[in-house]
Amino acid sequence: MSSITFRPYRHDDLDALRAIMVDAFDGVSIDQGIERVHGPIHGRDWRWRKGRHLDEDIARDAGGLIVAEAEGQIIGFISTWIDHQAGLGHIPNLSLRPEWRGRGIGRQLIQLACDRFRAAGLTHAKIETLEQNAVGNHLYTDCGFREVARQVHFVADLRPNPESHAAKEPPP
């Protein structure tokens, strides 16, 4: 197996990280669910919307991104941010290239994120996933996270005659 290295985010990583994230979230993205029900919104597809989540992660705390590399190539990342007042470390996104999944790299990234939170004096970490993300649900539970709640997402079409604009594919 190739040697895996972990390092801080650099600005020139952005395009590679965005591509990895969009690929990793195919089938388990709220944005994709919105598009399945409503179609593209404002001329943008779910991939564009999901990619913007990375921009938000970087704007919030670029130092909270940890990049995984193998063979000189970026293979994945985890984004984090710290809420000192609430005492919580947040993990908004964890993504790996498909060919690198199932090798413990996601688990290592989660451990590095939790180490970062502990070093900042935090006592708890939070991560979210959709119910249909079986891999994420298993991994997060196995890493010590406990389910505390379930959430349902709703989106309303605000245009006149919204039925005429809706995508025809029903939600899963």
Short mmCIF file of C-alpha atoms in Angstrom, two decimals:
data_model
loop_
_atom_site.label_atom_id
_atom_site.label_comp_id
_atom_site.label_asym_id
_atom_site.label_seq_id
_atom_site.Cartn_x
_atom_site.Cartn_y
_atom_site.Cartn_z
CA MET A 1 0.00 0.00 0.00
CA SER A 2 1.20 3.50 -0.77
CA SER A 3 2.31 5.77 2.00
CA ILE A 4 -0.42 8.23 2.96
CA THR A 5 0.56 11.70 4.12
CA PHE A 6 -1.60 14.37 5.69
CA ARG A 7 -1.00 18.09 5.39
CA PRO A 8 -2.75 21.44 5.70
CA TYR A 9 -4.85 22.83 2.84
CA ARG A 10 -3.17 25.03 0.20
CA HIS A 11 -5.05 27.34 -2.14
CA ASP A 12 -3.92 25.38 -5.21
CA ASP A 13 -5.72 22.29 -3.80
CA LEU A 14 -9.15 23.83 -4.37
CA ASP A 15 -10.06 22.36 -7.77
CA ALA A 16 -8.92 18.84 -6.83
CA LEU A 17 -10.77 18.95 -3.51
CA ARG A 18 -13.94 20.21 -5.15
CA ALA A 19 -13.87 17.38 -7.72
CA ILE A 20 -13.27 14.76 -5.02
CA MET A 21 -16.09 16.16 -2.87
CA VAL A 22 -18.67 16.28 -5.66
CA ASP A 23 -17.83 12.71 -6.65
CA ALA A 24 -17.93 11.49 -3.04
CA PHE A 25 -21.35 13.02 -2.36
CA ASP A 26 -23.07 11.62 -5.46
CA GLY A 27 -26.13 9.81 -4.08
CA VAL A 28 -25.82 11.24 -0.56
CA SER A 29 -26.16 15.00 -1.11
CA ILE A 30 -29.03 17.19 0.06
CA ASP A 31 -28.34 19.38 -2.97
CA GLN A 32 -28.79 16.37 -5.26
CA GLY A 33 -32.09 15.58 -3.54
CA ILE A 34 -33.26 19.14 -4.13
CA GLU A 35 -32.41 18.83 -7.80
CA ARG A 36 -34.15 15.46 -8.05
CA VAL A 37 -37.39 17.10 -6.85
CA HIS A 38 -37.09 20.62 -8.29
CA GLY A 39 -34.59 20.33 -11.13
CA PRO A 40 -31.64 22.71 -11.49
CA ILE A 41 -32.20 26.00 -9.69
CA HIS A 42 -31.12 29.37 -11.05
CA GLY A 43 -29.25 27.64 -13.86
CA ARG A 44 -27.03 25.71 -11.43
CA ASP A 45 -26.91 21.99 -10.77
CA TRP A 46 -26.36 20.14 -7.48
CA ARG A 47 -22.64 19.68 -8.18
CA TRP A 48 -22.14 23.43 -8.34
CA ARG A 49 -24.07 23.89 -5.08
CA LYS A 50 -22.17 21.11 -3.30
CA GLY A 51 -18.88 22.56 -4.53
CA ARG A 52 -19.78 25.84 -2.88
CA HIS A 53 -19.87 24.08 0.49
CA LEU A 54 -16.10 23.74 0.17
CA ASP A 55 -15.81 27.49 -0.45
CA GLU A 56 -17.80 28.04 2.76
CA ASP A 57 -15.55 25.65 4.69
CA ILE A 58 -12.44 27.50 3.48
CA ALA A 59 -13.92 30.93 4.23
CA ARG A 60 -14.85 29.81 7.74
CA ASP A 61 -11.53 28.14 8.62
CA ALA A 62 -9.04 27.29 5.86
CA GLY A 63 -6.65 26.06 8.55
CA GLY A 64 -9.23 23.45 9.48
CA LEU A 65 -8.85 21.52 6.23
CA ILE A 66 -6.61 18.46 6.31
CA VAL A 67 -5.58 17.01 2.95
CA ALA A 68 -4.63 13.36 2.38
CA GLU A 69 -2.08 12.53 -0.32
CA ALA A 70 -0.66 9.33 -1.82
CA GLU A 71 1.84 8.98 -4.63
CA GLY A 72 1.97 12.78 -4.91
CA GLN A 73 -1.76 13.02 -5.60
CA ILE A 74 -4.56 14.40 -3.45
CA ILE A 75 -6.83 11.50 -2.52
CA GLY A 76 -9.16 13.13 0.00
CA PHE A 77 -9.73 15.67 2.74
CA ILE A 78 -11.68 16.59 5.83
CA SER A 79 -12.91 20.08 6.69
CA THR A 80 -13.30 21.24 10.28
CA TRP A 81 -14.12 24.32 12.26
CA ILE A 82 -14.03 25.11 15.94
CA ASP A 83 -16.79 26.72 17.98
CA HIS A 84 -15.00 27.63 21.21
CA GLN A 85 -18.09 29.17 22.79
CA ALA A 86 -20.18 26.04 22.28
CA GLY A 87 -17.27 23.71 22.98
CA LEU A 88 -17.89 21.82 19.73
CA GLY A 89 -15.65 20.86 16.85
CA HIS A 90 -17.55 20.60 13.56
CA ILE A 91 -16.77 18.33 10.61
CA PRO A 92 -18.79 19.61 7.64
CA ASN A 93 -17.19 17.50 4.90
CA LEU A 94 -15.16 14.31 4.55
CA SER A 95 -14.39 13.08 1.04
CA LEU A 96 -12.13 10.46 -0.55
CA ARG A 97 -11.51 9.32 -4.10
CA PRO A 98 -13.46 6.08 -4.70
CA GLU A 99 -10.37 3.95 -5.25
CA TRP A 100 -9.01 4.98 -1.82
CA ARG A 101 -12.14 4.23 0.19
CA GLY A 102 -12.25 1.28 2.57
CA ARG A 103 -8.58 1.57 3.55
CA GLY A 104 -8.97 3.42 6.85
CA ILE A 105 -8.05 6.84 5.45
CA GLY A 106 -11.40 8.40 6.35
CA ARG A 107 -10.97 7.06 9.86
CA GLN A 108 -7.47 8.61 10.02
CA LEU A 109 -8.83 11.96 8.83
CA ILE A 110 -11.54 11.85 11.50
CA GLN A 111 -8.90 11.06 14.13
CA LEU A 112 -6.77 14.01 12.98
CA ALA A 113 -9.83 16.28 13.15
CA CYS A 114 -10.61 15.07 16.68
CA ASP A 115 -6.96 15.58 17.67
CA ARG A 116 -7.25 19.17 16.41
CA PHE A 117 -10.38 19.68 18.50
CA ARG A 118 -8.76 18.22 21.63
CA ALA A 119 -5.71 20.45 21.15
CA ALA A 120 -8.09 23.43 21.05
CA GLY A 121 -9.56 22.37 24.40
CA LEU A 122 -12.84 21.03 23.03
CA THR A 123 -14.64 18.07 24.54
CA HIS A 124 -17.05 17.10 21.75
CA ALA A 125 -17.11 16.78 17.95
CA LYS A 126 -20.10 16.88 15.61
CA ILE A 127 -20.56 15.36 12.16
CA GLU A 128 -23.73 14.99 10.06
CA THR A 129 -24.78 12.60 7.34
CA LEU A 130 -27.92 11.59 5.51
CA GLU A 131 -29.78 8.44 6.42
CA GLN A 132 -29.03 6.94 3.00
CA ASN A 133 -25.26 7.31 3.53
CA ALA A 134 -24.68 3.79 4.85
CA VAL A 135 -20.89 4.12 4.70
CA GLY A 136 -20.89 7.38 6.65
CA ASN A 137 -23.37 6.11 9.21
CA HIS A 138 -21.23 3.04 9.86
CA LEU A 139 -17.91 4.92 9.91
CA TYR A 140 -19.05 7.70 12.23
CA THR A 141 -20.60 5.26 14.70
CA ASP A 142 -17.44 3.15 14.57
CA CYS A 143 -15.36 6.27 15.31
CA GLY A 144 -17.33 6.95 18.49
CA PHE A 145 -20.00 9.34 17.28
CA ARG A 146 -23.51 8.71 18.61
CA GLU A 147 -26.71 9.60 16.79
CA VAL A 148 -28.54 12.37 18.64
CA ALA A 149 -31.30 13.40 16.19
CA ARG A 150 -32.72 13.04 12.69
CA GLN A 151 -33.64 15.94 10.46
CA VAL A 152 -35.92 16.30 7.43
CA HIS A 153 -35.12 18.88 4.74
CA PHE A 154 -37.86 20.70 2.84
CA VAL A 155 -37.57 23.05 -0.15
CA ALA A 156 -40.47 25.11 -1.54
CA ASP A 157 -40.70 26.34 -5.11
CA LEU A 158 -41.58 30.04 -4.85
CA ARG A 159 -42.35 30.63 -8.53
CA PRO A 160 -45.90 30.95 -9.88
CA ASN A 161 -47.25 27.52 -10.91
CA PRO A 162 -44.37 25.59 -9.34
CA GLU A 163 -45.74 22.25 -10.58
CA SER A 164 -44.90 23.22 -14.15
CA HIS A 165 -41.22 23.66 -13.20
CA ALA A 166 -40.70 20.58 -11.02
CA ALA A 167 -38.44 17.73 -12.02
CA LYS A 168 -40.36 14.59 -12.82
CA GLU A 169 -38.22 12.12 -10.88
CA PRO A 170 -39.64 11.39 -7.41
CA PRO A 171 -37.37 11.47 -4.37
CA PRO A 172 -35.74 8.18 -3.32
#
